[in-house]
Amino acid sequence: MTDKTGGLAGIVVGETAISTVGKEGVGLTYRGYDIHELASKSSFEEVAYLLIYGELPTQKEFNLYQEKLFQLRKLPKELCAVLELIPGNTHPMDVLRTGCSMLGTLEPESKLNDLTQIANRLIATTPGMLLYWYHFHKNKKSIKTETEEKSLAGHFLHLLHGKTPDADLAQALDISMMLYAEHEFNASTFAARVTTSTESDFYSAIVSGIGTLRGPLHGGANEAAMELIQYFKTPDEAAAVVRQMLIDKKKVMGFGHRVYKISDPRSDIIKNLSKKLSEKASDGNLYKIAERIEKLLWDEKKLFPNVDFYSATTYHFMGIPTLMFTPLFVISRLTGWTAHIIEQRGNNRLIRPDATYKGPTPRDYVPVSQRG
Ligand code: ACO
């Protein structure tokens, strides 16, 4: 049995006005707006503005904001040089972690380069960081990290595939990025807030968030879910193997949640996108395999898919390499982390909890030469 007392489960560690997660066991809102409404009517840039500046933009503010992100995409040549030095077999999360850190040495936080400016710069440049490194090592090409695509989702797909993306794919990626943007005191956001609480700089808080998101119990679950789904040829084969995994007490990545008790409100949205994209995909049967795993987990353990499970097949059907799934989560979650860093700074106190000591009772020090 898992230790139910650990992991700060159920402990309230602060106040926030940014989002609500799992009120009545289900919902998700960003600054009072329901995620279903945002996902069906809004865009990633609008949600980014809402999270960072606190309110939805007017049309004029939105146009200016989109243009600002558009203008900020170019990478400094020193950053490109570092990306070229990072080995081609590095995990892309480590590339982003290093890229953000490097940008922090070139454009550090200061009175002239404040937190929101850096946040926008990171949102605009992270697709370029990732894909400059990717093409340099995979295709031996130094790509330009600017495109004519207005949306960040379109920009990412254009940089990845080297052409204007299909509108359905760009829209699906845009929606998925809205779903990933913010999630209250999740592990990576909390890590960013802890770093912020020491009065450290913005980049350090973001790098803390990236390192924390990387693990398979958090953002890394979308990559692990894809590896699992792709392993099977048929839904029956998947059901047999996953059933055995449950018997062996192995975790199935992309299922379960610390806060949601009935379902993850983001999951039905991303599942619909995955279904739609599977209809045009050459390996669309992966969707049926995923559905079968979902049914099995529910029937056997009453475990439901979280946002990561169907994000995996959705991204796969867009032709996105599996190792870039969690980095995409970073690009989106930069917005939520930024909102939390602003909130933490606005009412800061060092985050430093207590622990129950379980070690040896006081004892005498024996010099090394006298130890047996
Ligand atoms: N597969 C199989 N069993 C599971 C799963 C799963 N995915 N999730 C929970 N369980 C079981 C546990 O084994 C445990 O069983 P036990 O009581 O018999 O020991 C019980 O359900 C409770 O699980 P915990 O791990 O204690 O729940 P916790 O709240 O600590 O963890 C977490 C939540 C980490 C999300 C967990 O469900 C998990 O590991 N899921 C897989 C990883 C994953 O998908 N992470 C992404 C989360 S969403 C996000 O970060 C965007």
XYZ file of C-alpha atoms and ligand atoms in Angstrom:
423
model
C 0.000 0.000 0.000
C 1.153 3.546 -0.772
C 1.920 5.795 2.235
C -1.260 7.874 2.331
C 0.161 10.432 4.782
C 3.039 11.635 2.573
C 3.247 13.949 -0.421
C 1.381 16.822 1.310
C -1.880 15.174 0.142
C -4.891 17.194 1.239
C -2.726 19.849 2.956
C -3.551 23.462 2.101
C -0.223 25.273 1.691
C -1.330 28.667 0.452
C -3.967 30.845 -1.163
C -4.435 31.499 -4.865
C -6.740 33.515 -7.121
C -5.527 31.853 -10.327
C -7.393 28.584 -10.736
C -9.664 26.065 -9.050
C -8.933 22.374 -9.441
C -11.363 19.642 -8.515
C -14.036 21.664 -6.776
C -16.763 19.078 -6.133
C -14.223 16.527 -7.372
C -14.374 17.528 -11.049
C -14.053 21.077 -12.392
C -11.221 23.296 -13.565
C -11.395 27.070 -13.918
C -8.777 29.682 -14.846
C -9.507 33.004 -13.136
C -13.171 31.994 -12.926
C -13.561 30.789 -16.521
C -14.493 27.146 -17.049
C -11.909 25.124 -18.985
C -14.581 23.728 -21.330
C -15.658 27.228 -22.333
C -12.071 28.403 -22.812
C -11.122 25.311 -24.833
C -14.100 25.718 -27.179
C -14.055 29.513 -27.607
C -10.635 30.907 -26.737
C -7.033 30.507 -27.902
C -3.726 29.750 -26.198
C -2.543 33.365 -26.527
C -5.753 34.653 -24.957
C -5.423 32.182 -22.072
C -1.750 33.148 -21.636
C -2.810 36.802 -21.366
C -5.576 35.904 -18.898
C -3.160 34.021 -16.660
C -0.279 36.485 -16.792
C -2.207 39.783 -16.698
C -5.265 38.616 -14.727
C -8.092 39.417 -17.173
C -9.067 38.444 -20.705
C -7.696 40.981 -23.208
C -9.776 43.391 -25.250
C -9.476 42.896 -29.023
C -6.847 45.638 -29.169
C -4.862 44.166 -26.267
C -5.086 40.727 -27.839
C -3.750 41.941 -31.204
C -0.886 43.747 -29.485
C -0.072 40.718 -27.358
C -0.054 38.322 -30.301
C 2.190 40.722 -32.208
C 4.507 41.024 -29.200
C 4.921 37.227 -28.964
C 5.460 37.142 -32.741
C 8.269 39.708 -32.527
C 10.036 37.951 -29.653
C 10.740 34.645 -31.444
C 14.305 35.161 -32.634
C 17.008 33.350 -30.633
C 20.275 35.094 -29.670
C 23.262 33.595 -31.517
C 24.945 32.674 -28.206
C 21.922 30.572 -27.322
C 22.049 28.844 -30.722
C 25.732 28.093 -30.088
C 24.854 26.397 -26.779
C 22.028 24.423 -28.414
C 24.533 23.187 -30.987
C 26.814 21.969 -28.178
C 24.090 19.993 -26.396
C 24.368 16.345 -27.538
C 21.774 15.150 -30.052
C 20.695 12.273 -27.799
C 19.797 14.560 -24.870
C 16.232 14.447 -23.595
C 14.439 17.530 -25.009
C 13.333 18.470 -21.476
C 17.002 18.897 -20.607
C 17.428 21.001 -23.734
C 14.642 23.331 -22.610
C 15.951 23.438 -19.052
C 19.388 24.416 -20.349
C 18.018 26.780 -23.006
C 15.948 28.713 -20.451
C 18.900 28.871 -18.102
C 21.199 30.113 -20.888
C 18.729 32.826 -21.868
C 18.805 33.864 -18.210
C 22.528 34.584 -18.510
C 22.052 36.633 -21.688
C 18.901 38.510 -20.717
C 18.824 38.392 -16.894
C 15.972 39.716 -14.836
C 16.409 43.412 -14.046
C 14.385 46.611 -13.695
C 14.543 46.997 -17.485
C 13.795 43.331 -18.201
C 11.044 42.465 -15.794
C 9.242 39.235 -15.067
C 6.392 39.609 -17.572
C 8.796 40.575 -20.344
C 10.877 37.486 -19.637
C 7.774 35.294 -19.439
C 6.646 36.467 -22.875
C 10.157 36.039 -24.238
C 10.297 32.454 -22.947
C 6.851 31.610 -24.324
C 7.903 32.990 -27.713
C 11.358 31.371 -27.824
C 10.906 27.907 -26.296
C 9.490 26.375 -29.538
C 12.526 27.769 -31.383
C 14.992 26.523 -28.726
C 13.639 23.030 -28.943
C 13.379 22.826 -32.708
C 16.636 24.610 -33.479
C 18.417 21.955 -31.402
C 16.310 19.162 -32.969
C 16.961 20.086 -36.617
C 20.611 20.926 -35.978
C 21.299 17.418 -34.669
C 18.753 15.362 -36.603
C 18.948 17.011 -40.023
C 22.259 18.912 -39.747
C 20.386 22.151 -40.459
C 20.513 25.505 -38.643
C 16.877 26.577 -39.034
C 15.492 30.096 -38.758
C 13.343 30.240 -35.645
C 10.905 32.766 -37.072
C 7.853 31.828 -39.138
C 4.841 33.708 -40.488
C 2.462 31.704 -38.277
C 0.513 33.962 -35.947
C -0.321 31.378 -33.319
C 2.306 29.711 -31.160
C 0.772 26.304 -31.923
C 1.053 26.919 -35.687
C 4.576 28.243 -35.177
C 5.636 25.088 -33.315
C 4.224 22.766 -35.993
C 5.721 24.872 -38.781
C 9.172 24.752 -37.189
C 8.855 21.001 -36.614
C 7.607 20.006 -40.064
C 9.131 22.868 -42.066
C 5.836 23.912 -43.657
C 2.536 25.647 -42.953
C 0.595 23.231 -40.745
C -2.814 21.780 -41.462
C -5.376 24.077 -39.788
C -7.028 21.195 -37.869
C -3.697 20.130 -36.406
C -2.752 23.662 -35.384
C -6.148 24.135 -33.754
C -5.884 20.825 -31.884
C -2.441 21.782 -30.574
C -3.742 25.221 -29.601
C -6.557 23.610 -27.576
C -4.227 21.125 -25.900
C -1.971 24.012 -24.857
C -4.926 25.742 -23.209
C -5.589 22.542 -21.230
C -1.978 22.337 -20.080
C -1.611 26.034 -19.173
C -2.462 26.048 -15.478
C -3.303 23.686 -12.618
C -3.127 25.333 -9.179
C -0.538 23.924 -6.719
C 0.632 20.964 -8.811
C 4.186 19.725 -8.164
C 6.019 21.862 -10.745
C 4.106 25.025 -9.871
C 4.744 24.427 -6.205
C 8.452 23.948 -6.969
C 8.459 27.259 -8.849
C 6.733 28.932 -5.901
C 9.237 27.488 -3.409
C 12.123 28.885 -5.470
C 10.336 32.226 -5.783
C 9.769 32.348 -2.028
C 13.540 32.581 -1.437
C 13.519 35.808 -3.510
C 15.429 34.040 -6.257
C 15.123 35.214 -9.879
C 12.424 34.360 -12.407
C 14.553 32.040 -14.559
C 15.547 29.961 -11.527
C 11.900 29.487 -10.625
C 11.095 28.410 -14.198
C 14.010 25.985 -14.305
C 12.773 24.477 -11.003
C 9.379 24.030 -12.654
C 10.858 22.352 -15.730
C 12.933 19.928 -13.673
C 9.891 18.981 -11.608
C 7.552 18.586 -14.569
C 9.973 16.169 -16.236
C 9.177 13.163 -14.014
C 6.727 10.459 -15.172
C 4.465 10.954 -12.134
C 3.849 14.505 -13.415
C 4.272 15.881 -16.973
C 6.454 13.024 -18.155
C 3.397 10.754 -18.026
C 2.338 11.725 -21.573
C 5.550 10.271 -23.019
C 5.293 7.127 -20.882
C 1.638 6.683 -21.948
C 2.621 6.877 -25.631
C 5.350 4.285 -25.196
C 2.809 1.957 -23.621
C 0.058 2.478 -26.226
C 2.493 2.097 -29.118
C 3.766 -1.176 -27.757
C 0.535 -2.954 -28.761
C -0.808 -4.093 -32.126
C -4.424 -4.679 -31.042
C -6.822 -3.620 -28.256
C -7.046 -7.244 -27.042
C -3.295 -7.500 -26.682
C -3.292 -4.195 -24.771
C -6.040 -5.403 -22.426
C -4.164 -8.622 -21.603
C -0.841 -6.912 -20.861
C -2.302 -3.989 -18.922
C -4.466 -6.348 -16.849
C -1.280 -8.168 -15.868
C 0.383 -4.829 -15.036
C -2.412 -4.112 -12.572
C -2.072 -7.566 -11.016
C 1.667 -6.879 -10.654
C 0.828 -3.527 -8.984
C 2.518 -1.550 -11.757
C 1.336 1.976 -12.481
C -0.224 2.758 -15.838
C 0.989 6.220 -16.799
C -1.689 8.740 -17.741
C -4.202 7.444 -15.170
C -5.237 8.664 -11.744
C -4.892 12.041 -10.117
C -4.078 13.454 -6.717
C -6.989 15.915 -6.657
C -9.665 14.765 -9.128
C -11.762 11.937 -7.775
C -14.215 11.144 -10.593
C -12.596 12.388 -13.802
C -10.106 14.893 -15.147
C -12.156 17.641 -16.866
C -9.432 18.075 -19.477
C -9.535 14.452 -20.511
C -12.824 14.407 -22.438
C -11.697 17.461 -24.435
C -8.351 15.961 -25.417
C -9.939 12.558 -26.028
C -12.322 14.073 -28.597
C -9.368 15.701 -30.350
C -7.487 12.419 -30.393
C -10.512 10.622 -31.874
C -10.906 13.245 -34.587
C -7.229 13.159 -35.566
C -7.143 9.338 -35.506
C -9.646 9.267 -38.377
C -7.062 10.757 -40.745
C -3.967 9.068 -39.265
C -2.268 6.046 -40.847
C -1.953 4.425 -37.406
C -5.337 5.617 -36.128
C -5.912 2.188 -34.525
C -3.753 3.461 -31.638
C -6.816 5.422 -30.562
C -8.824 2.172 -30.249
C -5.967 0.664 -28.230
C -5.982 3.693 -25.922
C -9.760 3.445 -25.495
C -9.465 -0.199 -24.550
C -6.841 0.588 -21.914
C -9.117 3.323 -20.572
C -12.053 0.904 -20.281
C -9.928 -1.721 -18.568
C -8.525 0.719 -15.978
C -12.019 1.922 -15.171
C -13.561 -1.577 -14.984
C -10.765 -3.030 -12.877
C -9.616 -0.119 -10.670
C -12.049 2.776 -11.209
C -9.061 4.779 -12.467
C -9.766 7.448 -15.085
C -7.411 8.974 -17.665
C -5.804 12.276 -16.751
C -4.957 14.952 -19.340
C -1.715 13.184 -20.244
C -3.221 9.946 -21.535
C -5.064 11.183 -24.636
C -2.606 14.057 -25.120
C -0.162 11.311 -26.039
C -2.115 9.979 -29.038
C -3.263 13.493 -29.999
C 0.351 14.681 -30.294
C 1.390 11.446 -31.978
C -1.260 11.904 -34.695
C 0.209 15.398 -35.324
C 3.556 13.802 -36.150
C 5.185 15.161 -32.993
C 8.033 12.951 -31.713
C 7.184 11.389 -28.339
C 10.136 13.008 -26.567
C 8.672 16.434 -27.356
C 5.371 15.821 -25.562
C 6.534 17.003 -22.127
C 8.445 19.989 -23.587
C 5.158 21.093 -25.179
C 3.625 20.921 -21.731
C 6.441 23.276 -20.560
C 5.782 25.804 -23.336
C 2.167 25.985 -22.282
C 2.682 25.788 -18.501
C 5.122 28.714 -18.586
C 1.964 30.823 -18.439
C 0.623 29.211 -15.269
C 4.034 29.212 -13.595
C 4.365 32.923 -14.387
C 0.984 33.694 -12.835
C 2.012 31.812 -9.679
C 5.423 33.471 -9.464
C 3.719 36.884 -9.683
C 1.210 35.840 -7.029
C 3.932 34.446 -4.724
C 5.986 37.626 -5.029
C 2.899 39.722 -4.338
C 2.473 38.173 -0.881
C 5.699 36.375 -0.142
C 6.862 34.436 2.859
C 9.666 31.877 2.687
C 8.183 28.400 2.110
C 9.887 26.230 4.670
C 7.812 23.431 6.244
C 8.713 21.208 9.186
C 9.537 17.501 9.258
C 9.096 14.764 11.847
C 12.556 13.482 12.786
C 12.941 9.674 12.536
C 16.765 9.382 12.761
C 19.175 8.246 15.516
C 18.977 9.740 19.001
C 21.887 12.078 19.972
C 25.243 10.237 20.052
C 28.946 11.034 20.492
C 31.217 11.791 17.567
C 34.092 9.264 17.235
C 37.185 10.497 15.318
C 37.691 8.632 12.025
C 40.948 7.006 13.211
C 39.107 5.363 16.117
C 36.152 3.997 14.148
C 36.241 0.172 13.803
N -1.993 2.951 -12.347
C -2.221 1.972 -11.451
N -2.544 2.198 -10.183
C -2.632 3.473 -9.793
C -2.435 4.543 -10.678
C -2.103 4.236 -12.000
N -1.873 5.206 -12.888
N -2.613 5.708 -10.024
C -2.906 5.384 -8.768
N -2.913 4.043 -8.630
C -3.165 3.296 -7.408
C -1.881 3.240 -6.576
O -1.090 2.123 -6.879
C -2.427 3.227 -5.168
O -2.841 1.918 -4.882
P -2.692 1.320 -3.392
O -3.587 2.174 -2.535
O -3.128 -0.077 -3.552
O -1.244 1.482 -3.028
C -3.669 4.104 -5.256
O -4.115 4.027 -6.626
C -3.408 5.564 -4.903
O -2.305 6.014 -5.704
P -1.207 7.052 -5.232
O -0.006 6.912 -6.096
O -1.046 6.941 -3.743
O -1.959 8.394 -5.516
P -1.284 9.810 -5.499
O -2.371 10.760 -5.220
O -0.097 9.833 -4.620
O -0.729 9.942 -6.985
C -0.604 10.177 -9.271
C -1.376 10.571 -8.010
C 0.894 10.415 -9.057
C -1.087 11.028 -10.416
C -0.856 8.683 -9.546
O -2.224 8.477 -9.853
C 0.038 8.169 -10.644
O 1.184 7.776 -10.382
N -0.458 8.163 -11.922
C 0.370 7.783 -13.043
C 1.282 8.952 -13.441
C 0.515 10.045 -14.150
O -0.330 9.803 -14.995
N 0.857 11.296 -13.812
C 0.258 12.475 -14.436
C -0.626 13.181 -13.446
S -1.485 14.511 -14.219
C -0.304 15.669 -14.517
O 0.713 15.756 -13.877
C -0.530 16.558 -15.669
